[in-house]
mmCIF file of C-alpha atoms and ligand atoms in Angstrom:
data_model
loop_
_atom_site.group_PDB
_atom_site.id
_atom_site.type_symbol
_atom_site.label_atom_id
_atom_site.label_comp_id
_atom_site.label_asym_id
_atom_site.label_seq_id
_atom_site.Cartn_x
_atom_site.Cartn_y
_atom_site.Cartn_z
ATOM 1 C CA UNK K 29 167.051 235.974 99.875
ATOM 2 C CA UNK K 30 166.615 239.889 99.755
ATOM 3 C CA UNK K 31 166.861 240.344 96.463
ATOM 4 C CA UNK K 32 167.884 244.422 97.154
ATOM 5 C CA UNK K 33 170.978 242.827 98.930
ATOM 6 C CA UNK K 34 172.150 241.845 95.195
ATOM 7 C CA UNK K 35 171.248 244.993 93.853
ATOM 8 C CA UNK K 36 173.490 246.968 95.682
ATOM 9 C CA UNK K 37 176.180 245.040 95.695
ATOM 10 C CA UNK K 38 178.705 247.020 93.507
ATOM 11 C CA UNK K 39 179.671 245.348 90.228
ATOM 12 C CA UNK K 40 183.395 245.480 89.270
ATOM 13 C CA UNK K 41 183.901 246.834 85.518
ATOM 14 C CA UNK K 42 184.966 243.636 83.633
ATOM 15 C CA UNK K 43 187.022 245.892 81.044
ATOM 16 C CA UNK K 44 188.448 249.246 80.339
ATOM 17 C CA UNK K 45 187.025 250.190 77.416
ATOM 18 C CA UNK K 46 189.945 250.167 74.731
ATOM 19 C CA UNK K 47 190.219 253.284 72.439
ATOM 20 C CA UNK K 48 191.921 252.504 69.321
ATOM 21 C CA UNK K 49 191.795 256.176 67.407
ATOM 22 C CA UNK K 50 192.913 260.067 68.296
ATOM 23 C CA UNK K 51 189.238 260.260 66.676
ATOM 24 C CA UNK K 52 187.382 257.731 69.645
ATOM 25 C CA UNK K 53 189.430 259.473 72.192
ATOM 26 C CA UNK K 54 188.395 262.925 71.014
ATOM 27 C CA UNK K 55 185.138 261.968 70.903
ATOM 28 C CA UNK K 56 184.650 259.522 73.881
ATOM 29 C CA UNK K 57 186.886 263.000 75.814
ATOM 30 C CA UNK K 58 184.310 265.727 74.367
ATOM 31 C CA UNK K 59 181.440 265.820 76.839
ATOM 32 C CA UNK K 60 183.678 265.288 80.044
ATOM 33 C CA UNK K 61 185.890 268.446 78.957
ATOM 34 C CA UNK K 62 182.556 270.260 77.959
ATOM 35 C CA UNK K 63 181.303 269.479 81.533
ATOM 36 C CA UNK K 64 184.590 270.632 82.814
ATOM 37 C CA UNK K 65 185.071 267.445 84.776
ATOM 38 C CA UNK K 66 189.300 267.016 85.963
ATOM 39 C CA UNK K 67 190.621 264.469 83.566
ATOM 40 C CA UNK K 68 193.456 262.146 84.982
ATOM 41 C CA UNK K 69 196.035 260.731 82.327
ATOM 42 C CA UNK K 70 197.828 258.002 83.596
ATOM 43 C CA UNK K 71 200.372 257.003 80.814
ATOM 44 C CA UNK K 72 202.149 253.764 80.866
ATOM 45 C CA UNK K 73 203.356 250.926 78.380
ATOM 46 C CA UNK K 74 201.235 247.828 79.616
ATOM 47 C CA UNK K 75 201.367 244.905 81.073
ATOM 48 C CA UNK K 76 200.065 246.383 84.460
ATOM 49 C CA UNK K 77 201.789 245.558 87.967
ATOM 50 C CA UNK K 78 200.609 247.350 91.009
ATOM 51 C CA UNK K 79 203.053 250.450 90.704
ATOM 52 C CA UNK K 80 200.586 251.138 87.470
ATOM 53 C CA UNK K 81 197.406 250.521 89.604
ATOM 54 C CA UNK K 82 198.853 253.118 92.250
ATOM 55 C CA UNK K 83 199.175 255.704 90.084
ATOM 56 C CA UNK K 84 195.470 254.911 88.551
ATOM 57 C CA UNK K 85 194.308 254.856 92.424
ATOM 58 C CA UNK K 86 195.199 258.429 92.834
ATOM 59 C CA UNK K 87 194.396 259.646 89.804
ATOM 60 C CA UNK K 88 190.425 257.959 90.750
ATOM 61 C CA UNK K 89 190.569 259.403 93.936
ATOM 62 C CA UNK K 90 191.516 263.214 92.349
ATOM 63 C CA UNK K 91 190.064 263.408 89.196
ATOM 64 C CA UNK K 92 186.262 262.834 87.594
ATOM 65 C CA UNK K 93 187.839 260.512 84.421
ATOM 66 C CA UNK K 94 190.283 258.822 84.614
ATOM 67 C CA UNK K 95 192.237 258.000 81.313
ATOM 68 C CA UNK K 96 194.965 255.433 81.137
ATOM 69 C CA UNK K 97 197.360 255.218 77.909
ATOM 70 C CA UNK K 98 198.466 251.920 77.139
ATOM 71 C CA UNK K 99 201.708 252.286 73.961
ATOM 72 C CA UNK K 100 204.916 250.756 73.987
ATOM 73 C CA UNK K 101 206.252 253.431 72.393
ATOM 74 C CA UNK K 102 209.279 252.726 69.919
ATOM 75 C CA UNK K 103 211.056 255.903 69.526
ATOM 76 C CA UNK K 104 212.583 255.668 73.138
ATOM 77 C CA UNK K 105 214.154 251.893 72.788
ATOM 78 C CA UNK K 106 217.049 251.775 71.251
ATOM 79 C CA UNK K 107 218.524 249.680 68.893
ATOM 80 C CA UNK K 108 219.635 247.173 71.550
ATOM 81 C CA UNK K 109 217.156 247.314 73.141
ATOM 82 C CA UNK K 110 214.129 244.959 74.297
ATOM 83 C CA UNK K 111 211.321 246.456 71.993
ATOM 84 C CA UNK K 112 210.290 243.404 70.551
ATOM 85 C CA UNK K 113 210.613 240.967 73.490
ATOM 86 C CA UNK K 114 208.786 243.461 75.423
ATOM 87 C CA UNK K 115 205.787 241.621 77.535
ATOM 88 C CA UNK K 116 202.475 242.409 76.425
ATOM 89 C CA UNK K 117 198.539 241.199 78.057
ATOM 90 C CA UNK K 118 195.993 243.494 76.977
ATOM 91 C CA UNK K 119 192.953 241.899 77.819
ATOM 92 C CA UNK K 120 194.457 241.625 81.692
ATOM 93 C CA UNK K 121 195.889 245.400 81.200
ATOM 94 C CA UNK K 122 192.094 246.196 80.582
ATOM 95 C CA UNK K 123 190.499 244.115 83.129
ATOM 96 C CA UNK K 124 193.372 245.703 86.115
ATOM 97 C CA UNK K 125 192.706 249.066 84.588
ATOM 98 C CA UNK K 126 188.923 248.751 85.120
ATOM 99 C CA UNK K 127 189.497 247.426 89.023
ATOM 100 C CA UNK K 128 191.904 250.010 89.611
ATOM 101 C CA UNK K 129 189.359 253.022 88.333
ATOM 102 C CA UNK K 130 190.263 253.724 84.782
ATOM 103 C CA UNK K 131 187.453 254.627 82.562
ATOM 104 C CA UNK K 132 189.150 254.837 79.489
ATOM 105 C CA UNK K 133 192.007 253.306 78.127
ATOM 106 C CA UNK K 134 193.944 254.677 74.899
ATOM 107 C CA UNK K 135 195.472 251.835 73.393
ATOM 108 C CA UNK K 136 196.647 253.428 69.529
ATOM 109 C CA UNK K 137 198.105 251.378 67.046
ATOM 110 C CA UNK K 138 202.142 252.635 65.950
ATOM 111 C CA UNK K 139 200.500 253.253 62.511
ATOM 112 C CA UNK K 140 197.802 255.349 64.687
ATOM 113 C CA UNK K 141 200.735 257.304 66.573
ATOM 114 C CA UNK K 142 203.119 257.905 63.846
ATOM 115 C CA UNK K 143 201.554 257.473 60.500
ATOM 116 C CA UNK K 144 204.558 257.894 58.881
ATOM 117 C CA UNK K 145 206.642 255.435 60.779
ATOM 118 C CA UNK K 146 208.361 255.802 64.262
ATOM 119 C CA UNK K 147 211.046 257.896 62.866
ATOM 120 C CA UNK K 148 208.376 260.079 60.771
ATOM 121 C CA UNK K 149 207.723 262.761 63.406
ATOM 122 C CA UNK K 150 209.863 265.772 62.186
ATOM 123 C CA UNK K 151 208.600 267.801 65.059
ATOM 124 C CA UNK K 152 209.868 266.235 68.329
ATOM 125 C CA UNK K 153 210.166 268.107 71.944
ATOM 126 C CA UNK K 154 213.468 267.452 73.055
ATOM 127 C CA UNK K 155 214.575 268.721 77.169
ATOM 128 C CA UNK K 156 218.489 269.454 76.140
ATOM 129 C CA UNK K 157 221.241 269.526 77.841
ATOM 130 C CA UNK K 158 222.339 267.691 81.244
ATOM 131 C CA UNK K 159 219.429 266.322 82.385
ATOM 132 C CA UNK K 160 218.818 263.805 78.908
ATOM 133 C CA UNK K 161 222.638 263.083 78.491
ATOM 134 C CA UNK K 162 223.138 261.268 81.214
ATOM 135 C CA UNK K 163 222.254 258.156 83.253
ATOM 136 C CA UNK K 164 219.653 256.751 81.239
ATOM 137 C CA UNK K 165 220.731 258.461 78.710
ATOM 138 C CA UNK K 166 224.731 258.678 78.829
ATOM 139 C CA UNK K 167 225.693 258.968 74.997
ATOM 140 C CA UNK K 168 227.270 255.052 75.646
ATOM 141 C CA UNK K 169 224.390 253.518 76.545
ATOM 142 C CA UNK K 170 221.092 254.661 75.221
ATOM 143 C CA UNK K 171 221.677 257.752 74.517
ATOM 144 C CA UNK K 172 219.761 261.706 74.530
ATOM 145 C CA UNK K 173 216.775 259.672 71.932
ATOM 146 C CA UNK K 174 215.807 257.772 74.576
ATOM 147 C CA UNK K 175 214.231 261.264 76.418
ATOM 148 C CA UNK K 176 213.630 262.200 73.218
ATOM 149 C CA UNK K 177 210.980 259.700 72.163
ATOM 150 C CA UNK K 178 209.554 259.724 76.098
ATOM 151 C CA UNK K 179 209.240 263.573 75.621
ATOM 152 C CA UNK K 180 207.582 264.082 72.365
ATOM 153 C CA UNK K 181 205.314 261.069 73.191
ATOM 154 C CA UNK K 182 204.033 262.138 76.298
ATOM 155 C CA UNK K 183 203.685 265.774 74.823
ATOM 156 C CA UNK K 184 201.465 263.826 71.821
ATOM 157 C CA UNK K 185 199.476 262.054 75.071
ATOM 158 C CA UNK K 186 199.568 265.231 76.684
ATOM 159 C CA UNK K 187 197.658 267.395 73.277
ATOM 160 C CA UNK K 188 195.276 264.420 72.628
ATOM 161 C CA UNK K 189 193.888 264.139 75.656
ATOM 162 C CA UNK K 190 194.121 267.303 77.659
ATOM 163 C CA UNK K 191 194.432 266.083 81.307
ATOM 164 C CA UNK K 192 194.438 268.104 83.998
ATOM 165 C CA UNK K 193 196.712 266.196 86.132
ATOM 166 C CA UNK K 194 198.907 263.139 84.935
ATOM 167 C CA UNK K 195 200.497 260.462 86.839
ATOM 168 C CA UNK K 196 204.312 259.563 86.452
ATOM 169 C CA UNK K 197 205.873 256.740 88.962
ATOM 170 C CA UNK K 198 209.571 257.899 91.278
ATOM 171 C CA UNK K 199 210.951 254.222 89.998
ATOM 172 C CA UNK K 200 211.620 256.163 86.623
ATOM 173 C CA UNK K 201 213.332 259.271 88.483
ATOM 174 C CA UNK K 202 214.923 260.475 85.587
ATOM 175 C CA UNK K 203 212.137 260.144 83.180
ATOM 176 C CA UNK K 204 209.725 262.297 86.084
ATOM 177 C CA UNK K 205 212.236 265.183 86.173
ATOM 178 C CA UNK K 206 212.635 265.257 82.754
ATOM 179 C CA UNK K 207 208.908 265.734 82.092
ATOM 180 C CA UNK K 208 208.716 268.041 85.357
ATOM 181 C CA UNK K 209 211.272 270.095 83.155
ATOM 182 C CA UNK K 210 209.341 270.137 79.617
ATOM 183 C CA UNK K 211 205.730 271.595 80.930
ATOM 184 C CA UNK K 212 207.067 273.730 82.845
ATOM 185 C CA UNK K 213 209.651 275.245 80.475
ATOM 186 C CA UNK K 214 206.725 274.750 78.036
ATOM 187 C CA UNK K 215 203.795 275.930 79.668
ATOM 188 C CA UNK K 216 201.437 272.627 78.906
ATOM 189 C CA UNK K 217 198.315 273.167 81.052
ATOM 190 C CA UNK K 218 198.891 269.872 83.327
ATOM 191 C CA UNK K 219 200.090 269.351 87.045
ATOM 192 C CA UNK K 220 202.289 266.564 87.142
ATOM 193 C CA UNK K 221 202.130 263.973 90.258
ATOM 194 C CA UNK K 222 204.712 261.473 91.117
ATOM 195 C CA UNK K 223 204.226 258.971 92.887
ATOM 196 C CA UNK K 224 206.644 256.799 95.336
ATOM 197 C CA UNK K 225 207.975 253.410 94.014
ATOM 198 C CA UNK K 226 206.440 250.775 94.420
ATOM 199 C CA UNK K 227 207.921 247.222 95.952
ATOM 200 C CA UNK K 228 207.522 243.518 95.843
ATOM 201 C CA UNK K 229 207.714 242.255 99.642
ATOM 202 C CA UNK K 230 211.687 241.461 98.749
ATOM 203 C CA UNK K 231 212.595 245.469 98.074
ATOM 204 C CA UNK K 232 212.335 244.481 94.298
ATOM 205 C CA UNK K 233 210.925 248.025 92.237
ATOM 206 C CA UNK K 234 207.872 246.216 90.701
ATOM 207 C CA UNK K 235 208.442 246.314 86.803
ATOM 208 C CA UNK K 236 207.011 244.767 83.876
ATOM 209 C CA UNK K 237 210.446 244.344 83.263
ATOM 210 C CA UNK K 238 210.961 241.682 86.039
ATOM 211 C CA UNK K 239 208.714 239.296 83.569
ATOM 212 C CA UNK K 240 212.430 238.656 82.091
ATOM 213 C CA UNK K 241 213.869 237.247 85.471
ATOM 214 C CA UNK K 242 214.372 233.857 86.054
ATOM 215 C CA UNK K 243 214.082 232.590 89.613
ATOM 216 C CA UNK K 244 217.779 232.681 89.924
ATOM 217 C CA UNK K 245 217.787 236.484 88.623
ATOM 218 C CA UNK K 246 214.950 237.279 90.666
ATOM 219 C CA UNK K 247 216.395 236.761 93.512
ATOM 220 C CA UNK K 248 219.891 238.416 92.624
ATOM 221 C CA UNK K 249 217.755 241.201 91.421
ATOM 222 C CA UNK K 250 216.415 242.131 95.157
ATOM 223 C CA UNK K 251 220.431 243.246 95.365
ATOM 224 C CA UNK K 252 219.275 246.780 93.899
ATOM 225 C CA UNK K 253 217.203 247.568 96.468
ATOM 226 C CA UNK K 254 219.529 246.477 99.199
ATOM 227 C CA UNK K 255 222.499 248.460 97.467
ATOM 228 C CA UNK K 256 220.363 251.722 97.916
ATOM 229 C CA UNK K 257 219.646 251.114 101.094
ATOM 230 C CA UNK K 258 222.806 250.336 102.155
ATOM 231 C CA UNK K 259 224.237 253.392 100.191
ATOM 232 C CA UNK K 260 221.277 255.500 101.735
ATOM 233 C CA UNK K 261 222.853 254.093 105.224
ATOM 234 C CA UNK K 262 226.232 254.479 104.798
ATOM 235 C CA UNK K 263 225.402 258.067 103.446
ATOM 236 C CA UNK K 264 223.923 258.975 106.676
ATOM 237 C CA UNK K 265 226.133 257.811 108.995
ATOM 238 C CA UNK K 266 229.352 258.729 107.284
ATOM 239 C CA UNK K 267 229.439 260.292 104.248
ATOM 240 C CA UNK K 268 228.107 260.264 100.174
ATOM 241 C CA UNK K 269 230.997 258.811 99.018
ATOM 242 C CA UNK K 270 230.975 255.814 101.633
ATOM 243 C CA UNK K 271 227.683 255.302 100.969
ATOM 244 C CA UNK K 272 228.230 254.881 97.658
ATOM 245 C CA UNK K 273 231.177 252.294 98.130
ATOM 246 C CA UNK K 274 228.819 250.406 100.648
ATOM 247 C CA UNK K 275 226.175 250.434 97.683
ATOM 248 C CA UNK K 276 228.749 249.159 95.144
ATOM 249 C CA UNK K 277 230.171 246.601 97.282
ATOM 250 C CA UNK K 278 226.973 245.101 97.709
ATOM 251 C CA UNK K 279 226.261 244.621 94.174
ATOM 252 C CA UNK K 280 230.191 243.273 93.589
ATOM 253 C CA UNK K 281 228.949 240.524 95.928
ATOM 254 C CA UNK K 282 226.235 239.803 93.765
ATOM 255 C CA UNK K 283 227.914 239.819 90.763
ATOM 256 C CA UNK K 284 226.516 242.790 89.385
ATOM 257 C CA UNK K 285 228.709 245.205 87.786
ATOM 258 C CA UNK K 286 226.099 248.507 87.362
ATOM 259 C CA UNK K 287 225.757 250.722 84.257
ATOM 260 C CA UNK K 288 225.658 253.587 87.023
ATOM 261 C CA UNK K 289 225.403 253.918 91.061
ATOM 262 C CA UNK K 290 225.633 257.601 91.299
ATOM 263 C CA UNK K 291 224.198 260.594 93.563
ATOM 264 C CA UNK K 292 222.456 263.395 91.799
ATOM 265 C CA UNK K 293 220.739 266.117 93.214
ATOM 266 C CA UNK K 294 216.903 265.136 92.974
ATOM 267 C CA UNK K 295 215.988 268.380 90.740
ATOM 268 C CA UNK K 296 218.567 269.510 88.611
ATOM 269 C CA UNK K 297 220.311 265.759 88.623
ATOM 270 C CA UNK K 298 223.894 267.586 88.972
ATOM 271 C CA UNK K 299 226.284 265.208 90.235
ATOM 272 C CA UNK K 300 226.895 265.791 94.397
ATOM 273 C CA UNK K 301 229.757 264.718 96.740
ATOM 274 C CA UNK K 302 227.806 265.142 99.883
ATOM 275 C CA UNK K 303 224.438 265.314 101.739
ATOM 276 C CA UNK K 304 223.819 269.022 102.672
ATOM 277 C CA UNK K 305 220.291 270.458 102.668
ATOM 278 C CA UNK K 306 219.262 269.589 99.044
ATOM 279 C CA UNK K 307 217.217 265.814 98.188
ATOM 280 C CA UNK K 308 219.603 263.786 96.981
ATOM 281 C CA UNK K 309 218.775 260.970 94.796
ATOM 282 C CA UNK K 310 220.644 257.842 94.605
ATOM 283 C CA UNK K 311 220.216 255.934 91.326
ATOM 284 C CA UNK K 312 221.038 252.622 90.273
ATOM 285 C CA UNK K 313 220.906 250.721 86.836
ATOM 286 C CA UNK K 314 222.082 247.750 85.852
ATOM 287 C CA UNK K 315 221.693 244.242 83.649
ATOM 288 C CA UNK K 316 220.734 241.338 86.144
ATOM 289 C CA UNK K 317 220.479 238.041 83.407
ATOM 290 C CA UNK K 318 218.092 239.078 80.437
ATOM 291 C CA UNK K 319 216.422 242.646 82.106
ATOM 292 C CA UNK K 320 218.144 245.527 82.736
ATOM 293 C CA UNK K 321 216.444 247.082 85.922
ATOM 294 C CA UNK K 322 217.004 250.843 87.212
ATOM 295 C CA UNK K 323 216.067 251.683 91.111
ATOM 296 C CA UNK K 324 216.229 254.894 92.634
ATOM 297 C CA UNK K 325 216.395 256.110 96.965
ATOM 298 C CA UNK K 326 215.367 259.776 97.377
ATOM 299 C CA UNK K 327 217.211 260.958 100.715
ATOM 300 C CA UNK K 328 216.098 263.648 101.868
ATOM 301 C CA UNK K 329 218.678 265.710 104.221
ATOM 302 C CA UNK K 330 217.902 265.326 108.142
ATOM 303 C CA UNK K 331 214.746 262.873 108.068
ATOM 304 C CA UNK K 332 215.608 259.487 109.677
ATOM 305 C CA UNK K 333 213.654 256.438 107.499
HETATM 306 P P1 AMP E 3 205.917 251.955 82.153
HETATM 307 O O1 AMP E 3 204.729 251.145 81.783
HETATM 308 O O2 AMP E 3 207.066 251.142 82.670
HETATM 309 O O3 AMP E 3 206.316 252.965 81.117
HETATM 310 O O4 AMP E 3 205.473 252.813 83.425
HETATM 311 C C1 AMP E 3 204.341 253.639 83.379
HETATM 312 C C2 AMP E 3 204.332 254.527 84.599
HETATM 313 O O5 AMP E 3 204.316 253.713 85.766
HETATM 314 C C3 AMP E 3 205.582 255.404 84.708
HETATM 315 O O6 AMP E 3 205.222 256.688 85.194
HETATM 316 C C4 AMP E 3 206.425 254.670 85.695
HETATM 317 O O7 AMP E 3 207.313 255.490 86.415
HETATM 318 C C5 AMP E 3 205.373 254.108 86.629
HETATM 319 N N1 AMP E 3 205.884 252.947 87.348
HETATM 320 C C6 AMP E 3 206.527 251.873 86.834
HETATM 321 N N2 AMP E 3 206.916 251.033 87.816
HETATM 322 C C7 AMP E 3 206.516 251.602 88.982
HETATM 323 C C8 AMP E 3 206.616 251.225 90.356
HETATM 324 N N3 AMP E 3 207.221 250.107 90.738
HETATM 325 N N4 AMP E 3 206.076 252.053 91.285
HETATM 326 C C9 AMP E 3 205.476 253.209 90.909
HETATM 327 N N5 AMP E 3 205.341 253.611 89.637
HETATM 328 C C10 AMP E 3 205.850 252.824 88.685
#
C-alpha cells in the first residue's frame, strides 16, 4: 500500500474547539486580527441543521477564520416561551461545526454573558419603532424584547469578536432586517450576509425547532411552505390580496390558524397592498402542535420562479 496515499488524504476536524470565556476568545482571536486575516462570525443558538452549516460554508469560503457562536440566549424568549425545552447537542454542534469549516466555536456560559443575570444588562441596543413592534414582535405576542435581547446580543457577539463579515439566515427575515438596521444606523465595522432559507425535501424551513414535531405535525407543518407558495402564486397572477387569501386558505385546510400571514415590503417591513417594483416579503408564523414555526417567500417584482 503507498503509504503517501494515506498521508494526503485530508483528515476531517473531529471537533470545533469550544471557547468557554470572552478571555479564550480574545486570546485564541489576537494573532488572526494582528495578521489581519477576515474573521467570519456565524452566530446561532445550537443544535446545528444544514441552514447553520450553509451559512458556515460561506463564511469558509470568504473569510480566513471562521468563528461560530453557539448561546441560546435568554433575553429574547419570552415568558411563554420554549427556553427551557429548547433542544440542545453540543458535542454534535461541535463535530458539524468542524465539517462545515468552523475553527472556533464560542460557546459562553449565561453567567459568562450576563454576569449579573439575563436581565442585568442596563445598557441594551434597542432598533425602535416599526420594524421591532410587529410580527415577531407584535406587543400580543412576544413583544419589542424579543429584538431587544437579539439586538444587544448580537451587538455583545459583534464587540467580542470583531468579525469582518457575519452570517444571518432569510428564514428569520425579520430578525436579518432588524440587524441590517442596527450597524448601519450604528456604524459597527461588519458587512452583514444573508443567506437564502434553507429546506427539507418537503418545503419544510429546516429549524431546530422542528425537533418539537411529531410525525403527525411534521407533516402538517410542510403546509407553511405550500401557503407561501401558493400566496407567492396567487400574488402573481392576480393580485396581493388574493394571494394572500390563497395562502390563508391553505393553512384553514390544515387546521392552522396563523399568528400572522402578511406582506411587508422586504426593507422597511411597511405593510403593502400590492406587488409594484419593490421586494415584497411574504411572512408566515404560526403554532403547528408543540413548535411554533415562522417561514418567509421574498418575491421579487417581475422575476418568474
Ligand atoms: P438559530 O440557531 O435558530 O438562532 O439560527 C442561527 C442562524 O441560522 C440565524 O441567522 C438563522 O436565520 C439561520 N437559520 C436558521 N434556520 C435556517 C435555515 N433553514 N436556512 C438558512 N438559515 C437558517
Amino acid at each position: 500500500m503507498n503509504s503517501n496515499l494515506l498521508a494526503d488524504t485530508p483528515r476531517l476536524p473531529v471537533a470545533a474547539p469550544a471557547l468557554r470565556t470572552k478571555a479564550e476568545l480574545r486570546a485564541a482571536l489576537a494573532d488572526a486580527r494582528g495578521e489581519g486575516q477576515a474573521i467570519g462570525l456565524v452566530p446561532t443558538m445550537g443544535y446545528l441543521h444544514e441552514g447553520h452549516l450553509s451559512l458556515i460554508r460561506a463564511a469558509r469560503a470568504e473569510c480566513d477564520l471562521v468563528v461560530m457562536s453557539l448561546f441560546v440566549n435568554p433575553t429574547q424568549f419570552g415568558a411563554g416561551d420554549d427556553l427551557d425545552r429548547y433542544p440542545r447537542d453540543e458535542a454534535r454542534d461541535l463535530r458539524l461545526a468542524a465539517e462545515a469549516g468552523a475553527d472556533l466555536v464560542f460557546a459562553p456560559s449565561v453567567e459568562e454573558v450576563y454576569p449579573e443575570g439575563p436581565g442585568g444588562c442596563v445598557a441594551q441596543v434597542e432598533v425602535t419603532g416599526s420594524l421591532t413592534e410587529i410580527l415577531d414582535a407584535d406587543p400580543e405576542q412576544r413583544g419589542p424584547e424579543h429584538f431587544r435581547g437579539v439586538t444587544t446580543v448580537v451587538a455583545k457577539l459583534f464587540n467580542l469578536v470583531g468579525p469582518d463579515v457575519a452570517y444571518f439566515g432569510q428564514k428569520d427575515a425579520q430578525q436579518a432586517v432588524v440587524i441590517r438596521r442596527m450597524v448601519g444606523d450604528l456604524d459597527f465595522p461588519v458587512r452583514i450576509e444573508v443567506l437564502p432559507t434553507v429546506r427539507e425535501p418537503d418545503g419544510l424551513a429546516m429549524s431546530s425547532r422542528n425537533a418539537y414535531l411529531g410525525p403527525e405535525d411534521r407533516e402538517r407543518a410542510t403546509t407553511l411552505s405550500r401557503a407561501l407558495q401558493a400566496a407567492e402564486r396567487g400574488a402573481r397572477a392576480g393580485s396581493l390580496g388574493m394571494g394572500l387569501e390563497a395562502g390563508r386558505r391553505e393553512l384553514a385546510a390544515a387546521g392552522i390558524e396563523p399568528e400572522y400571514l402578511q406582506a411587508r415590503d422586504a426593507e422597511t417591513l411597511a405593510r403593502v397592498h400590492a406587488l409594484e417594483d419593490r421586494p415584497v416579503l411574504i411572512l408566515v408564523a404560526a403554532e403547528v402542535g408543540a413548535a411554533r414555526l415562522i417561514d418567509n417567500v421574498l418575491v421579487r417584482p417581475n422575476k418568474t420562479s
